[in-house]
Coordinates of C-alpha atoms in Angstrom, one line a residue:
M1 CA -7.5 19.2 10.9
T2 CA -10.8 19.9 12.5
Q3 CA -11.8 19.6 16.2
F4 CA -12.9 16.0 15.7
A5 CA -10.8 13.3 17.2
N6 CA -11.1 11.1 14.1
A7 CA -13.2 10.5 11.0
M8 CA -15.5 8.1 12.9
A9 CA -16.6 11.0 15.2
V10 CA -17.9 12.8 12.2
F11 CA -19.4 9.7 10.7
K12 CA -21.6 9.2 13.8
L13 CA -23.3 12.6 13.1
L14 CA -24.2 11.7 9.5
P15 CA -27.4 10.1 8.2
K16 CA -25.4 7.2 6.7
T17 CA -27.6 7.2 3.6
N18 CA -24.7 7.4 1.1
C19 CA -26.9 9.8 -1.0
K20 CA -23.9 11.4 -2.8
K21 CA -25.4 14.9 -2.5
C22 CA -22.1 16.0 -1.0
N23 CA -20.3 14.8 -4.1
E24 CA -18.6 12.0 -2.2
T25 CA -19.3 8.3 -2.8
T26 CA -20.2 7.4 0.8
C27 CA -20.9 9.1 4.1
L28 CA -17.6 7.6 5.4
A29 CA -15.7 9.3 2.6
F30 CA -17.4 12.6 3.4
A31 CA -16.6 12.2 7.1
S32 CA -12.9 11.6 6.2
K33 CA -12.9 14.9 4.2
V34 CA -14.5 16.8 7.0
F35 CA -12.0 15.4 9.5
L36 CA -9.1 16.4 7.2
G37 CA -10.5 19.9 6.8
Q38 CA -11.2 19.5 3.1
K39 CA -15.0 19.7 3.4
K40 CA -17.4 21.4 5.8
M41 CA -20.3 19.9 7.8
D42 CA -22.9 22.0 6.0
Q43 CA -22.1 20.4 2.7
C44 CA -24.3 17.5 3.9
P45 CA -27.9 18.6 3.3
F46 CA -29.2 16.5 6.1
I47 CA -27.2 17.8 9.0
G48 CA -29.2 20.1 11.3
S49 CA -28.2 23.7 12.0
D50 CA -27.7 22.8 15.7
I51 CA -24.9 20.4 14.8
I52 CA -23.4 22.8 12.3
D53 CA -23.4 25.6 14.9
K54 CA -21.8 23.3 17.4
Y55 CA -19.0 21.9 15.2
Q56 CA -18.5 24.4 12.4
N57 CA -19.6 28.0 13.2
Q58 CA -17.3 28.4 16.1
P59 CA -14.0 30.3 16.2
H60 CA -11.1 27.9 15.9
K61 CA -9.5 26.7 19.1
E62 CA -6.5 24.4 19.3
T63 CA -8.1 21.0 19.5
F64 CA -7.1 18.1 21.6
V65 CA -5.8 16.3 18.5
E66 CA -3.7 19.3 17.6
K67 CA -2.3 19.7 21.1
Q68 CA -1.6 16.0 21.2
Q69 CA 0.2 16.2 17.9
Q70 CA 2.4 19.1 19.2
T71 CA 3.2 17.0 22.3
I72 CA 4.2 14.1 20.1
I73 CA 6.4 16.2 17.9
K74 CA 8.1 17.7 21.0
K75 CA 8.8 14.2 22.3
M76 CA 10.1 13.1 18.9
K77 CA 12.5 16.1 18.9
Q78 CA 13.8 15.1 22.3
K79 CA 14.5 11.6 21.0
I80 CA 16.2 13.0 17.9
A81 CA 18.5 15.0 20.2
A82 CA 19.7 11.7 21.7
C83 CA 20.4 10.2 18.2
D84 CA 23.7 10.1 16.3
L85 CA 22.5 11.6 13.0
K86 CA 25.5 10.1 11.2
D87 CA 24.2 6.6 12.0
V88 CA 20.7 7.7 11.2
A89 CA 21.7 8.9 7.7
D90 CA 22.9 5.3 6.9
R91 CA 19.6 3.6 7.8
T92 CA 17.2 6.3 6.5
G93 CA 18.8 6.8 3.1
G94 CA 19.9 10.3 3.9
L95 CA 23.1 12.3 4.0
Y96 CA 24.8 13.9 7.0
A97 CA 26.8 17.1 6.7
D98 CA 27.4 20.3 8.7
G99 CA 25.5 18.9 11.7
R100 CA 22.3 18.1 9.7
L101 CA 20.7 15.0 8.3
T102 CA 19.2 15.7 4.9
L103 CA 16.5 13.6 3.3
R104 CA 15.1 13.9 -0.2
I105 CA 11.3 13.9 0.0
M106 CA 9.3 13.9 -3.2
G107 CA 12.3 15.4 -4.9
K108 CA 12.7 18.2 -2.3
Q109 CA 15.4 18.4 0.4
F110 CA 14.5 18.3 4.1
S111 CA 17.1 18.8 6.7
I112 CA 17.0 18.0 10.4
D113 CA 19.5 19.3 13.0
H114 CA 20.5 17.7 16.3
N115 CA 17.6 19.4 18.1
G116 CA 15.0 18.0 15.7
K117 CA 14.4 21.2 13.9
L118 CA 13.4 20.8 10.3
F119 CA 14.6 23.0 7.4
S120 CA 13.3 23.2 3.9
N121 CA 12.6 25.7 1.2
I122 CA 8.9 24.7 1.3
H123 CA 6.3 25.0 4.1
I124 CA 6.6 22.4 6.8
N125 CA 3.3 21.8 8.5
P126 CA 2.8 19.5 11.6
W127 CA 1.7 16.6 9.4
V128 CA 5.0 16.8 7.5
A129 CA 7.0 17.3 10.7
S130 CA 5.5 14.4 12.6
N131 CA 5.8 11.9 9.7
V132 CA 9.4 12.9 8.9
L133 CA 10.5 12.8 12.5
G134 CA 8.7 9.5 13.0
Y135 CA 10.4 8.0 10.0
V136 CA 13.8 9.1 11.3
L137 CA 13.2 7.4 14.6
T138 CA 11.6 4.2 13.4
C139 CA 13.2 3.4 10.1
K140 CA 15.3 0.2 10.4
G141 CA 17.1 0.6 7.2
V142 CA 15.8 -2.6 5.7
P143 CA 16.8 -2.8 2.0
L144 CA 13.9 -2.4 -0.5
T145 CA 12.6 -5.7 -1.7
Q146 CA 11.1 -4.5 -5.0
K147 CA 8.0 -6.6 -4.0
W148 CA 4.9 -4.5 -4.0
V149 CA 2.1 -5.2 -1.6
S150 CA -1.2 -3.5 -0.7
F151 CA -1.7 -1.5 2.5
R152 CA -3.7 -4.2 4.1
E153 CA -0.8 -6.7 3.7
L154 CA 1.4 -4.5 5.8
K155 CA 1.6 -5.2 9.6
G156 CA -1.3 -3.4 11.2
G157 CA -2.8 -2.4 7.8
R158 CA -5.8 -4.7 7.8
E159 CA -7.5 -2.8 10.7
Q160 CA -7.1 0.6 9.0
N161 CA -7.6 -0.5 5.4
G162 CA -11.2 0.6 5.0
L163 CA -10.4 4.2 6.0
F164 CA -7.2 4.1 4.0
V165 CA -9.2 3.3 0.8
Q166 CA -11.6 6.1 1.5
T167 CA -9.0 8.8 2.3
S168 CA -6.3 7.8 -0.2
E169 CA -7.3 5.6 -3.1
V170 CA -10.9 6.8 -3.8
P171 CA -10.0 10.6 -4.0
F172 CA -6.9 9.8 -6.0
K173 CA -8.9 7.8 -8.5
K174 CA -11.4 10.8 -8.9
I175 CA -8.5 13.0 -9.9
A176 CA -7.1 10.5 -12.3
D177 CA -10.6 10.0 -13.9
R178 CA -11.0 13.7 -14.5
Y179 CA -7.5 14.5 -15.7
I180 CA -5.4 11.6 -17.0
D181 CA -2.5 13.9 -17.8
F182 CA -2.2 14.7 -14.1
F183 CA 0.2 11.7 -13.8
E184 CA 2.6 13.4 -16.1
D185 CA 2.4 16.5 -14.0
L186 CA 3.2 14.5 -10.8
I187 CA 6.3 13.1 -12.5
V188 CA 7.6 16.6 -13.2
I189 CA 6.5 18.2 -9.9
F190 CA 7.4 15.5 -7.5
N191 CA 10.2 13.7 -9.2
G192 CA 8.0 10.6 -9.9
Q193 CA 9.1 7.8 -12.1
R194 CA 7.0 6.2 -14.8
V195 CA 7.5 2.4 -14.8
E196 CA 6.5 -0.6 -16.9
K197 CA 2.8 -1.3 -16.5
M198 CA 2.5 -3.1 -13.1
F199 CA -0.3 -5.5 -12.3
D200 CA -1.5 -5.0 -15.9
S201 CA -2.4 -1.4 -15.1
D202 CA -2.6 1.2 -17.9
I203 CA -0.4 3.7 -16.0
S204 CA 2.1 2.9 -13.3
M205 CA 4.4 5.4 -11.5
I206 CA 6.5 5.4 -8.4
L207 CA 6.8 8.3 -6.0
S208 CA 9.3 8.6 -3.1
P209 CA 7.8 10.5 -0.2
L210 CA 10.6 9.1 1.9
P211 CA 13.8 7.5 0.8
K212 CA 12.9 4.0 2.0
L213 CA 9.2 4.4 1.6
P214 CA 8.3 4.4 -2.1
I215 CA 4.7 4.3 -3.3
L216 CA 3.6 2.6 -6.5
I217 CA 0.5 4.1 -8.1
C218 CA -1.4 1.9 -10.5
Y219 CA -4.4 3.2 -12.6
W220 CA -6.7 1.2 -14.9
K221 CA -8.6 3.3 -17.4
P222 CA -12.3 2.7 -17.9
E223 CA -13.1 0.3 -20.8
E224 CA -16.6 -0.3 -22.2
E225 CA -18.6 -1.4 -19.2
M226 CA -15.6 -1.7 -16.9
A227 CA -15.1 1.2 -14.5
S228 CA -11.7 2.8 -13.8
D229 CA -9.7 1.7 -10.8
L230 CA -6.7 2.9 -8.9
H231 CA -4.7 1.3 -6.1
L232 CA -1.6 2.2 -4.1
F233 CA 1.1 -0.3 -3.3
F234 CA 4.1 -0.3 -1.0
D235 CA 7.4 -2.0 -0.9
S236 CA 7.0 -5.0 1.4
S237 CA 9.7 -3.5 3.7
A238 CA 7.5 -0.5 4.4
D239 CA 6.3 -1.7 7.8
Q240 CA 9.9 -2.1 8.9
N241 CA 11.1 1.2 7.6
A242 CA 8.1 3.1 9.0
N243 CA 5.2 2.0 11.2
I244 CA 1.7 1.7 9.8
D245 CA 0.6 5.1 11.0
I246 CA 3.4 6.8 9.2
V247 CA 2.6 4.8 6.0
Y248 CA -1.1 5.8 6.3
G249 CA -0.3 9.5 7.1
I250 CA 2.1 9.8 4.2
A251 CA -0.3 8.4 1.7
A252 CA -3.3 10.5 2.9
G253 CA -1.2 13.6 3.0
I254 CA 0.0 13.1 -0.5
V255 CA -3.5 12.9 -1.7
V256 CA -4.4 16.1 0.1
M257 CA -1.6 17.8 -1.8
F258 CA -2.7 16.3 -5.1
E259 CA -6.3 17.5 -4.5
K260 CA -5.0 21.0 -4.0
I261 CA -3.0 20.9 -7.2
S262 CA -6.0 19.5 -9.1
I263 CA -8.0 22.5 -8.0
T264 CA -5.4 24.9 -9.5
H265 CA -6.0 22.9 -12.7
G266 CA -9.7 23.5 -12.4
I267 CA -10.4 19.8 -12.0
G268 CA -11.1 19.6 -8.2

């Protein structure tokens, strides 16, 4: 993350012309990428050197957002310590053994001990830690309904839907447009599941970033004068098994990972 409090703080500094010279569709999309640390301010040709010097050419200091995130994680770990992980395993779709709760996340195993410490054979960054711990604390264990809904249909989703589209669906569609076989790679790398064409899409697949928070990805290929399209859907129980911030964070984080993988394929 950058030193900005949110994407809107970046957006306020932009010309708001949607000129696309930064290779993003809108200034809001560019602002989202800057906030997530995926782009730099100087990639906008209209931002003055004074703003770049103030916000970009400075040695990194732990930002208020980063400090706040660490404080939140610390509080979550304290709450985990007060939980019975055996009971937690039942409602989160995990397994409890040897003093640890183990969840399968995108095909990988993540374990949590009674102190809230996370264990995995892959890197665990603050984004992963906060969302996994948040899921453990908030998941109600509601059975999956198999009814797929959009982000905006979830409780609290309407208010964040615009930013969700820009940070999740738009960049994911870009990857799919450039490299259609990428979906097959996702199935192999992240234990995805190809399913029957949902919502009349050309490609449909389900990923499971958390046991009770599956994501349905639907992609429509371009046809004649029709542009391509991509949308993410969630089980209608998602807002009960994770709050809207976790749903948003998981989706946005997945796209960040996919973008990094696409770069290794030379398609970023």
